[in-house]
PDB file of C-alpha atoms and ligand atoms in Angstrom:
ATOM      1  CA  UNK P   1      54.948   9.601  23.291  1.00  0.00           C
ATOM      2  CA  UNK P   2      56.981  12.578  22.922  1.00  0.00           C
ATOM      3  CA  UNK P   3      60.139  12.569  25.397  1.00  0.00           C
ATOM      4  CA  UNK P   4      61.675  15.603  26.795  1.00  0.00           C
ATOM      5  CA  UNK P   5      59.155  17.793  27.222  1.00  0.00           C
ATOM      6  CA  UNK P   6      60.479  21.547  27.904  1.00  0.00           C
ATOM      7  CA  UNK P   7      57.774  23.582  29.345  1.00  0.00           C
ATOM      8  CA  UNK P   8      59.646  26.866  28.066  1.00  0.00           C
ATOM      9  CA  UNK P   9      59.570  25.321  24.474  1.00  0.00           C
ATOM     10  CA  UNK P  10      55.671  25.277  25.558  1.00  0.00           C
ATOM     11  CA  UNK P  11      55.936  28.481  26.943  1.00  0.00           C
ATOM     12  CA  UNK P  12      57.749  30.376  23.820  1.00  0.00           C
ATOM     13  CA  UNK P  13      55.512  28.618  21.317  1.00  0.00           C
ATOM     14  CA  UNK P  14      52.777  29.892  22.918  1.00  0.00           C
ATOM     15  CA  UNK P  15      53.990  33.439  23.117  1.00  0.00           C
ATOM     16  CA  UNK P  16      55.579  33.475  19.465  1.00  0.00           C
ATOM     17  CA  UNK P  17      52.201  31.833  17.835  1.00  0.00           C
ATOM     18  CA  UNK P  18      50.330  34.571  20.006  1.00  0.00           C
ATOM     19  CA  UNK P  19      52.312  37.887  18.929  1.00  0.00           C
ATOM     20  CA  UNK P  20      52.689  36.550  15.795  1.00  0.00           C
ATOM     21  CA  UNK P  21      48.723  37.034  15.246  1.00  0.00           C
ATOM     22  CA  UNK P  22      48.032  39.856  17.755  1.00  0.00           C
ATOM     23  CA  UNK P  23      50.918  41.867  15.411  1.00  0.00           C
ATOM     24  CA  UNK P  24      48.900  40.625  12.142  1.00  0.00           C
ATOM     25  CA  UNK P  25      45.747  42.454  13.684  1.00  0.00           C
ATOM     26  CA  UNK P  26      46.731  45.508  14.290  1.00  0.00           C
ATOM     27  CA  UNK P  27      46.274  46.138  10.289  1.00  0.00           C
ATOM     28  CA  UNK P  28      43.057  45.029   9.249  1.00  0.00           C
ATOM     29  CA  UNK P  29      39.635  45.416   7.029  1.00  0.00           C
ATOM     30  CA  UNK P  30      37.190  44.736   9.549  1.00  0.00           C
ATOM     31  CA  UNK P  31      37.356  44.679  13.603  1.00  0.00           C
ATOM     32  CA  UNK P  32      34.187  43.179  14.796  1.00  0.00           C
ATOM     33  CA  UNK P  33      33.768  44.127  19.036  1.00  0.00           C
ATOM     34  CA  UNK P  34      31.568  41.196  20.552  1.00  0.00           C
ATOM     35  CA  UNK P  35      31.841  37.007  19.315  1.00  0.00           C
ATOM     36  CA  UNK P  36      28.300  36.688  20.332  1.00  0.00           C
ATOM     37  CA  UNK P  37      25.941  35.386  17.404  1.00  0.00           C
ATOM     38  CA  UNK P  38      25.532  38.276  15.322  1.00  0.00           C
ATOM     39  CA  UNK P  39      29.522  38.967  15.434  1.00  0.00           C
ATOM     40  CA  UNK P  40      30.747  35.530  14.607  1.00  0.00           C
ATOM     41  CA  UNK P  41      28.059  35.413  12.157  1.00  0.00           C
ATOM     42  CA  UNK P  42      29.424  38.177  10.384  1.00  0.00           C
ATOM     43  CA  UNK P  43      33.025  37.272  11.056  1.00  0.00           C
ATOM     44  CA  UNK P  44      32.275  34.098   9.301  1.00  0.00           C
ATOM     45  CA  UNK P  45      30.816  35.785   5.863  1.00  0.00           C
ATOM     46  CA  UNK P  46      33.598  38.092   5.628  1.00  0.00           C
ATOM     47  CA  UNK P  47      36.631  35.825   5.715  1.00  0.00           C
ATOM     48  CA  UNK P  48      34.835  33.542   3.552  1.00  0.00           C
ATOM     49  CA  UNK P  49      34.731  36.427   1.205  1.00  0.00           C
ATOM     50  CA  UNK P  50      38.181  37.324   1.566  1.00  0.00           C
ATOM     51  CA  UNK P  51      37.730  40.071   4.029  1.00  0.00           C
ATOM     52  CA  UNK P  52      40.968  40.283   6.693  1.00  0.00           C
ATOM     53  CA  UNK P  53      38.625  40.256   9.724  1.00  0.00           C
ATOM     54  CA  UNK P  54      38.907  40.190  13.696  1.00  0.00           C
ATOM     55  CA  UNK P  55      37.132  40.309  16.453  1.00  0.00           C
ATOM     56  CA  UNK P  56      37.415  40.930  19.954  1.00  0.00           C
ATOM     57  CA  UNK P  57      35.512  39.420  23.219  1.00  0.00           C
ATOM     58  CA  UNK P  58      36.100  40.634  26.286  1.00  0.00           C
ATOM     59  CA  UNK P  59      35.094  37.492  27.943  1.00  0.00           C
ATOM     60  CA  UNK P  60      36.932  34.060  28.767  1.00  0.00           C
ATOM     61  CA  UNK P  61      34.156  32.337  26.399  1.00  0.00           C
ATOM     62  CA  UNK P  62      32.666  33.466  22.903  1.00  0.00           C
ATOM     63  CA  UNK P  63      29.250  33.016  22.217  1.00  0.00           C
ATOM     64  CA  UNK P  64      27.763  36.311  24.444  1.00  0.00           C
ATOM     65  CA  UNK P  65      23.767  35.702  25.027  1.00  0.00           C
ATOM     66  CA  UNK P  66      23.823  32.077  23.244  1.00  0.00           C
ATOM     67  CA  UNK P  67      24.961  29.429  25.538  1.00  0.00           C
ATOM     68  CA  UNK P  68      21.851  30.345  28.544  1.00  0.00           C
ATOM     69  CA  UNK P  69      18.994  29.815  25.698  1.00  0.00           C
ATOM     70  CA  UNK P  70      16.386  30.996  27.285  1.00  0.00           C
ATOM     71  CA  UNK P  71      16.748  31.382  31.118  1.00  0.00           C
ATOM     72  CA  UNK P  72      19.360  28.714  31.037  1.00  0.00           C
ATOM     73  CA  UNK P  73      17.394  25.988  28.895  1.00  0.00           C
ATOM     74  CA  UNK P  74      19.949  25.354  26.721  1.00  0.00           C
ATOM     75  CA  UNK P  75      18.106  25.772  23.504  1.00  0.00           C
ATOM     76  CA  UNK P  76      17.210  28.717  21.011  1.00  0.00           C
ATOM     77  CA  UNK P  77      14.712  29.420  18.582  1.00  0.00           C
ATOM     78  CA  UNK P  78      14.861  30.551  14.890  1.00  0.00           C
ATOM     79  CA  UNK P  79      12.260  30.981  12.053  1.00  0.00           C
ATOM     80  CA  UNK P  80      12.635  30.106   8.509  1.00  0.00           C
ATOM     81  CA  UNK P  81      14.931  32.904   7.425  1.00  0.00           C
ATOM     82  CA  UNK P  82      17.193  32.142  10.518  1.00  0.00           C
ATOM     83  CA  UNK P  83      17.269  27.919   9.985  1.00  0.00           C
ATOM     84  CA  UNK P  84      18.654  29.017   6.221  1.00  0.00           C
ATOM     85  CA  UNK P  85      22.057  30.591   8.277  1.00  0.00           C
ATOM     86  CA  UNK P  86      22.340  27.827  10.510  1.00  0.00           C
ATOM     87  CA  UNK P  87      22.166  25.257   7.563  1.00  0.00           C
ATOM     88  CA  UNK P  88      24.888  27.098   5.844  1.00  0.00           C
ATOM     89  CA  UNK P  89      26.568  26.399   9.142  1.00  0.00           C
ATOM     90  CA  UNK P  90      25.732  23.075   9.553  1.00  0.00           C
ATOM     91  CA  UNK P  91      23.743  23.411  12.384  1.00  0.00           C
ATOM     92  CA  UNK P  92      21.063  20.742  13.593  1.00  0.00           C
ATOM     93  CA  UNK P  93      17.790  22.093  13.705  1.00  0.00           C
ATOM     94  CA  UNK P  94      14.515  20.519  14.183  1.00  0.00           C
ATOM     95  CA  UNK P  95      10.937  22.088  13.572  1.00  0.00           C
ATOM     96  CA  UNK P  96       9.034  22.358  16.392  1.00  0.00           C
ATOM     97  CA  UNK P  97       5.767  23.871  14.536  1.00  0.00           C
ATOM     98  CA  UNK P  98       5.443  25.347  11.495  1.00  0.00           C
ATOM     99  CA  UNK P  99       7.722  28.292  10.821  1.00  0.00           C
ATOM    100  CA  UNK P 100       9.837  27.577  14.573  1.00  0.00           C
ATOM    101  CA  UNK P 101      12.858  25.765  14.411  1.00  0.00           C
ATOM    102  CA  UNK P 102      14.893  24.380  17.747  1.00  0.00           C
ATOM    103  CA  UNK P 103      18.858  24.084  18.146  1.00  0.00           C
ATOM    104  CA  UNK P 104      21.222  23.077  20.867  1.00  0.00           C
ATOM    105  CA  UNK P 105      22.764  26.233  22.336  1.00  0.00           C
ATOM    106  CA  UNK P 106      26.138  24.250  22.765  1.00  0.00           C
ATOM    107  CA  UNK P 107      25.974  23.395  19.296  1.00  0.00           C
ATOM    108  CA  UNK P 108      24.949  26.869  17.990  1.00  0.00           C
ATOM    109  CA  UNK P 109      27.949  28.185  19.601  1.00  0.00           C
ATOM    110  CA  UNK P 110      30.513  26.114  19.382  1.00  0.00           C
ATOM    111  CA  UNK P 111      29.936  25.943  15.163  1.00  0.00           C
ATOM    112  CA  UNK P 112      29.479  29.540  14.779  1.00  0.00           C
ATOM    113  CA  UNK P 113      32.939  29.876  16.384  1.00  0.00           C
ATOM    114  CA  UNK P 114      34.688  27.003  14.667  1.00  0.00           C
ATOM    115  CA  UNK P 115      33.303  27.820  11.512  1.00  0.00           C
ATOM    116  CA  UNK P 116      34.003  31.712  11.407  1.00  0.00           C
ATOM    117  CA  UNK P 117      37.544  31.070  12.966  1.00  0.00           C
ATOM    118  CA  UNK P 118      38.000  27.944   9.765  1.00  0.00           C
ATOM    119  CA  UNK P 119      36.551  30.356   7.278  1.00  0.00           C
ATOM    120  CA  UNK P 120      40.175  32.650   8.075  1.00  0.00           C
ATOM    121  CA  UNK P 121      38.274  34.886  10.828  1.00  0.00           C
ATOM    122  CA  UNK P 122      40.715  35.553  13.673  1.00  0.00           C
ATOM    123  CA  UNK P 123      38.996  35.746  17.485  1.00  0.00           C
ATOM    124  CA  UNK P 124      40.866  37.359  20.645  1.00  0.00           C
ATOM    125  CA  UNK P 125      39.407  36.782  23.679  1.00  0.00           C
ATOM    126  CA  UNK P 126      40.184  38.305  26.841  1.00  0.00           C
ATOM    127  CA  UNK P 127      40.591  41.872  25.244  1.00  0.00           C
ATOM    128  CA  UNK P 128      38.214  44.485  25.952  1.00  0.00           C
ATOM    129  CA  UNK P 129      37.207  47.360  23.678  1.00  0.00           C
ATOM    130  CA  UNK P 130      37.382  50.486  25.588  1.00  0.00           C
ATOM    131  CA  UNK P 131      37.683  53.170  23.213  1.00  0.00           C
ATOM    132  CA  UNK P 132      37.744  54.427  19.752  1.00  0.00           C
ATOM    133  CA  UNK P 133      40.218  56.119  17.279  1.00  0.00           C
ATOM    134  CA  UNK P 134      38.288  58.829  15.112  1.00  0.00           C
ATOM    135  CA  UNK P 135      40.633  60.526  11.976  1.00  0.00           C
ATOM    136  CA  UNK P 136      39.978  63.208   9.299  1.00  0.00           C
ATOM    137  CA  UNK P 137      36.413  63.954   8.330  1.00  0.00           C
ATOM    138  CA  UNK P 138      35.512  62.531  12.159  1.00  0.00           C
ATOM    139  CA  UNK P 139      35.800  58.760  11.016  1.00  0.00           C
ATOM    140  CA  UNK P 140      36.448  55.345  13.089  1.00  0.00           C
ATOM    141  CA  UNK P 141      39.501  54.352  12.275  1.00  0.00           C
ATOM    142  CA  UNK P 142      40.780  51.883  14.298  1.00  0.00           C
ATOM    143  CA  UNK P 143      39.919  50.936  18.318  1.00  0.00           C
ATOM    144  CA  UNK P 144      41.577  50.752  21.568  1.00  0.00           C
ATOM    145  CA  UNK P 145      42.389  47.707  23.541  1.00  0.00           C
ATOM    146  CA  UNK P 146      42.873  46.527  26.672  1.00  0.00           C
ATOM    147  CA  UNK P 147      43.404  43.210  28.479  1.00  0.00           C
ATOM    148  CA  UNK P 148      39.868  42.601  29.907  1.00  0.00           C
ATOM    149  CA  UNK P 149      42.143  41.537  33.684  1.00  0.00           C
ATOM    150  CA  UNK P 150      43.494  45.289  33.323  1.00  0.00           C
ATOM    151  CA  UNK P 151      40.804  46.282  35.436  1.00  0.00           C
ATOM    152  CA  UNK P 152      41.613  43.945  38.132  1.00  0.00           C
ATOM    153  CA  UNK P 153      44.596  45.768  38.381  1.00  0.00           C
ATOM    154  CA  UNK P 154      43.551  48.788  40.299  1.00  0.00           C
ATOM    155  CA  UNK P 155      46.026  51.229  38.846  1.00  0.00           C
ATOM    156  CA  UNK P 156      45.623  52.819  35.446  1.00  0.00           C
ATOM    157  CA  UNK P 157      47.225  50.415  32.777  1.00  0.00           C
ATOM    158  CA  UNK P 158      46.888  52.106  29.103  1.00  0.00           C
ATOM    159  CA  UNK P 159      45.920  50.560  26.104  1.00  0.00           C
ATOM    160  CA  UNK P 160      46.960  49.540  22.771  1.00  0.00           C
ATOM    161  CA  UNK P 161      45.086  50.366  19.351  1.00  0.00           C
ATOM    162  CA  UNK P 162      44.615  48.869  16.193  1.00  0.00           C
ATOM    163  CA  UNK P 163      43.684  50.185  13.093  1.00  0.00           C
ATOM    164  CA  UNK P 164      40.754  49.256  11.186  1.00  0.00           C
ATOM    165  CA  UNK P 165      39.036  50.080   7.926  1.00  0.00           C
ATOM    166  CA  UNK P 166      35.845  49.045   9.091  1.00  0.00           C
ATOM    167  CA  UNK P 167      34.553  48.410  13.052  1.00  0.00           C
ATOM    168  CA  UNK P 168      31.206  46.242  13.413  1.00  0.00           C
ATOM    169  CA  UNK P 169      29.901  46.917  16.496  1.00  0.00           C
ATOM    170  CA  UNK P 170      28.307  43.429  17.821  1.00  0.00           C
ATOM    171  CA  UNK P 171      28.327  44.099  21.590  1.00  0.00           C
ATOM    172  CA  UNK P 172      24.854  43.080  22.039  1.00  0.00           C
ATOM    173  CA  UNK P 173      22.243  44.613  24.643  1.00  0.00           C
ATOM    174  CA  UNK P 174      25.175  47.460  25.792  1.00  0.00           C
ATOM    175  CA  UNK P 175      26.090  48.905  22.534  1.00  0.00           C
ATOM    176  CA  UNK P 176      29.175  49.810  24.133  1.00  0.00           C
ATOM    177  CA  UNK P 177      31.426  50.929  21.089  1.00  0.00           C
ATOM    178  CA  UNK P 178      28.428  53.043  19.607  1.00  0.00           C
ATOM    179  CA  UNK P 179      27.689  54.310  23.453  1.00  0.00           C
ATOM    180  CA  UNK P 180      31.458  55.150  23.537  1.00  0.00           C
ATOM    181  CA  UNK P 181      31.218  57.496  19.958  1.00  0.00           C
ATOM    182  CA  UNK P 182      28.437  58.923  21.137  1.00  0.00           C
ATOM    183  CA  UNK P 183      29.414  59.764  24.876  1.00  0.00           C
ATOM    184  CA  UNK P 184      33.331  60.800  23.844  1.00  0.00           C
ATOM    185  CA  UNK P 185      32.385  62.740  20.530  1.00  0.00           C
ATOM    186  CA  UNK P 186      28.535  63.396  20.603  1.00  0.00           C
ATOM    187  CA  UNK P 187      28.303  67.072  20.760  1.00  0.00           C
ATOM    188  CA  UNK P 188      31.220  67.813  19.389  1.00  0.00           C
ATOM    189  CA  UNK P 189      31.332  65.742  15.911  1.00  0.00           C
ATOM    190  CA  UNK P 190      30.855  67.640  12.896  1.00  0.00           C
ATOM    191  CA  UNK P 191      28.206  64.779  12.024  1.00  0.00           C
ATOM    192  CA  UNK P 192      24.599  64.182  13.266  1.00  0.00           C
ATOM    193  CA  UNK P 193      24.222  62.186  16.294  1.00  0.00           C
ATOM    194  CA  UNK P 194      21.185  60.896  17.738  1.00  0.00           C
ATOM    195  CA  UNK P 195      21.738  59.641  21.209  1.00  0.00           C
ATOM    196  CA  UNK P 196      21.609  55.778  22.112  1.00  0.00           C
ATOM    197  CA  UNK P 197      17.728  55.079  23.448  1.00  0.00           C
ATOM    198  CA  UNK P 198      18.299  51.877  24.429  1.00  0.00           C
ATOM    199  CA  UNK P 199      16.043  48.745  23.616  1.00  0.00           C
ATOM    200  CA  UNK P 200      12.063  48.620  23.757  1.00  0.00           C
ATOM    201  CA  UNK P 201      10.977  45.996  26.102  1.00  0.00           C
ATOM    202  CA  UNK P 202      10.485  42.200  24.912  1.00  0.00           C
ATOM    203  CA  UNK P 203       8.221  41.867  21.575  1.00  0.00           C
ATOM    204  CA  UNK P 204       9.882  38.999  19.167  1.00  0.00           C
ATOM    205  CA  UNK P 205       7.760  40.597  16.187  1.00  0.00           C
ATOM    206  CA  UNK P 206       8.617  43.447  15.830  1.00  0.00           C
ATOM    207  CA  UNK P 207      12.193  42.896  17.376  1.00  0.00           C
ATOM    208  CA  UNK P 208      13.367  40.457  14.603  1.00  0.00           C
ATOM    209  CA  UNK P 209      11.712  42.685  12.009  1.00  0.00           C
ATOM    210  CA  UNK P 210      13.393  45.619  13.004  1.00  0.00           C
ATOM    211  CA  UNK P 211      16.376  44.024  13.503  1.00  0.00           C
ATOM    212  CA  UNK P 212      18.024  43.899  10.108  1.00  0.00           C
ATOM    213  CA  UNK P 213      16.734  47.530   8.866  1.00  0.00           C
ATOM    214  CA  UNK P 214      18.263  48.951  12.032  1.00  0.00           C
ATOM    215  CA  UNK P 215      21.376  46.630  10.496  1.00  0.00           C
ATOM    216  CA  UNK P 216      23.236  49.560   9.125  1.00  0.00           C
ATOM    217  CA  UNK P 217      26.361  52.755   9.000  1.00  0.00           C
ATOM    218  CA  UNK P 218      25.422  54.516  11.695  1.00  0.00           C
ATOM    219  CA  UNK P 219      28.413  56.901  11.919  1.00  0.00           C
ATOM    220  CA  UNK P 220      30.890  56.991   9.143  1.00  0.00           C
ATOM    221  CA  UNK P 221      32.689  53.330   9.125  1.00  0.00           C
ATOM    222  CA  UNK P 222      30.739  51.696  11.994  1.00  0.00           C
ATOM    223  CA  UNK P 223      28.252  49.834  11.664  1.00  0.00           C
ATOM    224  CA  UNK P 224      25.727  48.421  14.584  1.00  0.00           C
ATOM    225  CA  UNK P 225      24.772  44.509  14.046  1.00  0.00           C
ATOM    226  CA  UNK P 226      22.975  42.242  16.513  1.00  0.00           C
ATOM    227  CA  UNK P 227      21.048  43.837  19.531  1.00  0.00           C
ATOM    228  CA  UNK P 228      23.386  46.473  19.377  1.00  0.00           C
ATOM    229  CA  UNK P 229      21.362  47.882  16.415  1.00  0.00           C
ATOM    230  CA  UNK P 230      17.808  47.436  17.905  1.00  0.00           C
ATOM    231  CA  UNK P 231      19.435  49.234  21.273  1.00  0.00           C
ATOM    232  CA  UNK P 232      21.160  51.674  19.134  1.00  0.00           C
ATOM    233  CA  UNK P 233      17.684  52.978  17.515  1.00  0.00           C
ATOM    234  CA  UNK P 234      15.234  51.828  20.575  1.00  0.00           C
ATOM    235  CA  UNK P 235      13.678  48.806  19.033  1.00  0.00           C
ATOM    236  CA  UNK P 236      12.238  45.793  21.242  1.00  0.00           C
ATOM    237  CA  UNK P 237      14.596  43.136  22.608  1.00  0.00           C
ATOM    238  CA  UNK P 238      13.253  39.681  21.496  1.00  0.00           C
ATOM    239  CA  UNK P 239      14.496  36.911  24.064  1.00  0.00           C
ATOM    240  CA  UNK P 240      15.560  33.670  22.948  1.00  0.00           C
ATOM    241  CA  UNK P 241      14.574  33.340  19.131  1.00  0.00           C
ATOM    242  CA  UNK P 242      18.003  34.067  17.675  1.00  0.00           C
ATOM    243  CA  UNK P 243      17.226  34.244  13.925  1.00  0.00           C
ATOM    244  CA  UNK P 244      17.633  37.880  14.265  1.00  0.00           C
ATOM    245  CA  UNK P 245      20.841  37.587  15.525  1.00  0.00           C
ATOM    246  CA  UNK P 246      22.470  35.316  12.253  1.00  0.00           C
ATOM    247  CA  UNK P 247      21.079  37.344   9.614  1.00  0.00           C
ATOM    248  CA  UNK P 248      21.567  40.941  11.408  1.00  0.00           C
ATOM    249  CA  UNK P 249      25.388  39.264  11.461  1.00  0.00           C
ATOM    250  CA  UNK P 250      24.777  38.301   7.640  1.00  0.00           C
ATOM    251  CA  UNK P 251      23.325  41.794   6.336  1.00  0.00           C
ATOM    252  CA  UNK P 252      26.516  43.520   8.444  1.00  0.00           C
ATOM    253  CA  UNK P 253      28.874  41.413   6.680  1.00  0.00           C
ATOM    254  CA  UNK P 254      27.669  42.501   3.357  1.00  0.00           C
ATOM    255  CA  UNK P 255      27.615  46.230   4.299  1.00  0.00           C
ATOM    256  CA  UNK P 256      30.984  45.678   5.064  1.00  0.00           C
ATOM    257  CA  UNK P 257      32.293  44.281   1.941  1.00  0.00           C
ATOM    258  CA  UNK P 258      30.196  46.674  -0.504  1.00  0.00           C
ATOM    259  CA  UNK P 259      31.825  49.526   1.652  1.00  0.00           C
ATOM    260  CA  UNK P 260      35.454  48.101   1.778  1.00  0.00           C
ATOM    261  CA  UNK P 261      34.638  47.523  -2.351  1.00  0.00           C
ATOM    262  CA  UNK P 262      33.547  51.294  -2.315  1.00  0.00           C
ATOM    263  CA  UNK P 263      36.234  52.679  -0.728  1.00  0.00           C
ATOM    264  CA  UNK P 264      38.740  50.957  -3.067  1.00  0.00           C
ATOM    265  CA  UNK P 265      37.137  52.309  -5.704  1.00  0.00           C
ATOM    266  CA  UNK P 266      35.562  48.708  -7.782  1.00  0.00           C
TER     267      UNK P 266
HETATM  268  O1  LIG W   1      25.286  39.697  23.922  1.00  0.00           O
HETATM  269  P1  LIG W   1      25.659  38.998  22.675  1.00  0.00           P
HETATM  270  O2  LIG W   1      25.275  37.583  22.530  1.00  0.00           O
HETATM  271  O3  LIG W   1      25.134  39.917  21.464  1.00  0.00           O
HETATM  272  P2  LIG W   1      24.424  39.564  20.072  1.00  0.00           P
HETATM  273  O4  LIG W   1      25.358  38.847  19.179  1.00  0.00           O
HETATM  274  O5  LIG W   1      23.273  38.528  20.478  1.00  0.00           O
HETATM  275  C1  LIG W   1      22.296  38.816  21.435  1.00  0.00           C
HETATM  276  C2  LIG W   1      21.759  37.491  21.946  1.00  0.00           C
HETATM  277  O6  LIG W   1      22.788  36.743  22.542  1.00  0.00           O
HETATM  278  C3  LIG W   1      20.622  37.616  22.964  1.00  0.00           C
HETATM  279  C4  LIG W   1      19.370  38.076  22.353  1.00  0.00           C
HETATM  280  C5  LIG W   1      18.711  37.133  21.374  1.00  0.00           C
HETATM  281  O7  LIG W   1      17.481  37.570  21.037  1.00  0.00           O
HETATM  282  O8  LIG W   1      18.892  39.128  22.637  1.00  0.00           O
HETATM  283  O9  LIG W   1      21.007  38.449  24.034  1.00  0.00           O
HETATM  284  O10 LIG W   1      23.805  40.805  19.612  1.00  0.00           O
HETATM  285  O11 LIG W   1      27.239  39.067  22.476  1.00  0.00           O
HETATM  286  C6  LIG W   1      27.940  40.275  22.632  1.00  0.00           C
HETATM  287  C7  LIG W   1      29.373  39.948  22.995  1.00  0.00           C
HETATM  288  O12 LIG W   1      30.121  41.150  23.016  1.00  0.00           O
HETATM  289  C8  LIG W   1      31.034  41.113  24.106  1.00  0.00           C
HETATM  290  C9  LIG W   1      30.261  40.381  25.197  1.00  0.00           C
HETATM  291  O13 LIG W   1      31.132  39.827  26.174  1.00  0.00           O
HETATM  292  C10 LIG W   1      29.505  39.318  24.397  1.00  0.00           C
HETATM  293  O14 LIG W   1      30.216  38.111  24.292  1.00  0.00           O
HETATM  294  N1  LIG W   1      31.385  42.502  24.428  1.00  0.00           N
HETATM  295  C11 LIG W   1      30.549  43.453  24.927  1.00  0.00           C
HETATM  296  N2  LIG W   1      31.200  44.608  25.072  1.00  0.00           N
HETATM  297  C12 LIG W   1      32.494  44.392  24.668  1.00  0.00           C
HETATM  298  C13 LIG W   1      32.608  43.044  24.259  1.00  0.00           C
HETATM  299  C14 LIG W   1      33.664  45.211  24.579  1.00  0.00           C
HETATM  300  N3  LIG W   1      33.665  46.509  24.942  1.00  0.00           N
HETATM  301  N4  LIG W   1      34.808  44.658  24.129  1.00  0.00           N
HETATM  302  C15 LIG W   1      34.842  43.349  23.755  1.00  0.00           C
HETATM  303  N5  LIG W   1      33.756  42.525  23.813  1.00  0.00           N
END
């Protein structure tokens, strides 16, 4: 048992291991807004492919939409293509029927988390995204943060900003970092914009299906993954079957690294 214990030792290791990181992000390849499933997800692929990658949650907890299941049963669904991701994550899964595979919520979230974060993926919580920087040519560039208890502070506290090569918008149902680009800089960009529609009501189908075509660039280094992307181009929401989710966060996270390979020129 360790004798002596200091609590501003405690304190200053905390605050020195903390900056340390926070300083390390504000430089990096990929910022991914949201550690819900499709976010970590893609967190996870990227800094297992050597990708500098970090991601920001507003909330206390990761995991978004995950840990409730479906109305609070503690379980999701995935299909075949889905089961594949959460084998390469180690996940338990048992089939249920033919082509409909079960998992614990719990332990869906608390792998995809440990696993992206092992993989070299870093994860701030607590931070909330609340704008964007756009550069030459009308490109992201990097995004601006705030502590997520700013707003309990009633006065206007002003934010810090990072820059990033690529942003991965993974903020589920809200869209909020798309909804921001095209609120702030809609009309006047010197790019197309179509507006956000907003998600189609609940129809698994075509939701899941949709899902990884409407995985994609939508504005020049951002890309929409998760149920971000269906609300971004007004597909269907599909409730608790989450395979969707893991390989919407699979297909951004190669986008990602054939752009970052692009724009270095290999
Ligand atoms: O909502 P969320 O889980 O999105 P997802 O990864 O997965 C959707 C499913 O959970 C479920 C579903 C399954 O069929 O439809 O809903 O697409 O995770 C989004 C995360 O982003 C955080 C939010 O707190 C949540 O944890 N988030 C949202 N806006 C911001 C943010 C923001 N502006 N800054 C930081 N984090």
């Amino acid at each position: 048992m360790a004798e002596g214990l200091d609590e501003v030792t405690i304190s200053r290791a905390i605050i020195e291991g903390y900056t340390k990181e926070l300083l390390e992000a504000t430089e990096v390849d990929v910022a991914i807004v949201g550690a819900g499933p499709a976010g970590m997800t893609a967190g996870y692929y990227l800094a297992k492919s050597g990708v500098k990658t970090t991601l920001f949650e507003r909330k206390l907890s990761i995991g978004g939409g995950i840990w409730g299941g479906g109305m609070m049963f503690n379980r999701i669904v995935v299909q075949a293509e889905g089961k594949e991701v959460l084998d390469e994550f180690g996940i338990t899964t048992k089939e249920y029927r033919s082509g409909y595979y079960i998992a614990d919520s719990l332990e869906t979230a608390a792998t995809l988390c440990s696993q992206a974060i092992k993989a070299g993926a870093k994860i701030f919580n607590l931070i909330t995204v609340e704008d964007v920087m756009i550069r030459e040519d009308d490109k992201i560039a990097g995004l601006v943060l705030n502590w997520s208890a700013a707003s309990l502070a009633n006065i206007h506290v002003d934010p810090l900003a990072i820059r990033a090569r690529l942003v991965i918008d993974a903020t589920g149902h809200d869209c909020e970092v798309w909804r921001i680009v095209t609120q702030k800089i809609g009309a006047r960009s010197k790019k197309r914009i179509s507006q956000t529609i907003g998600e189609k009501p609940m129809w698994a189908e075509v939701g899941e299906r949709e899902i990884i075509k409407n995985t994609r660039e939508i504005y020049p280094n951002l890309i929409v993954a998760g149920m971000a992307a269906n609300a971004a181009f007004g597909s269907p929401r599909m409730g608790p079957i989450f395979g969707g989710m893991l390989l919407s966060g699979k297909k951004a996270a190669e986008l990602a690294a054939n752009l970052l390979k692009k724009s270095r020129g290999l």
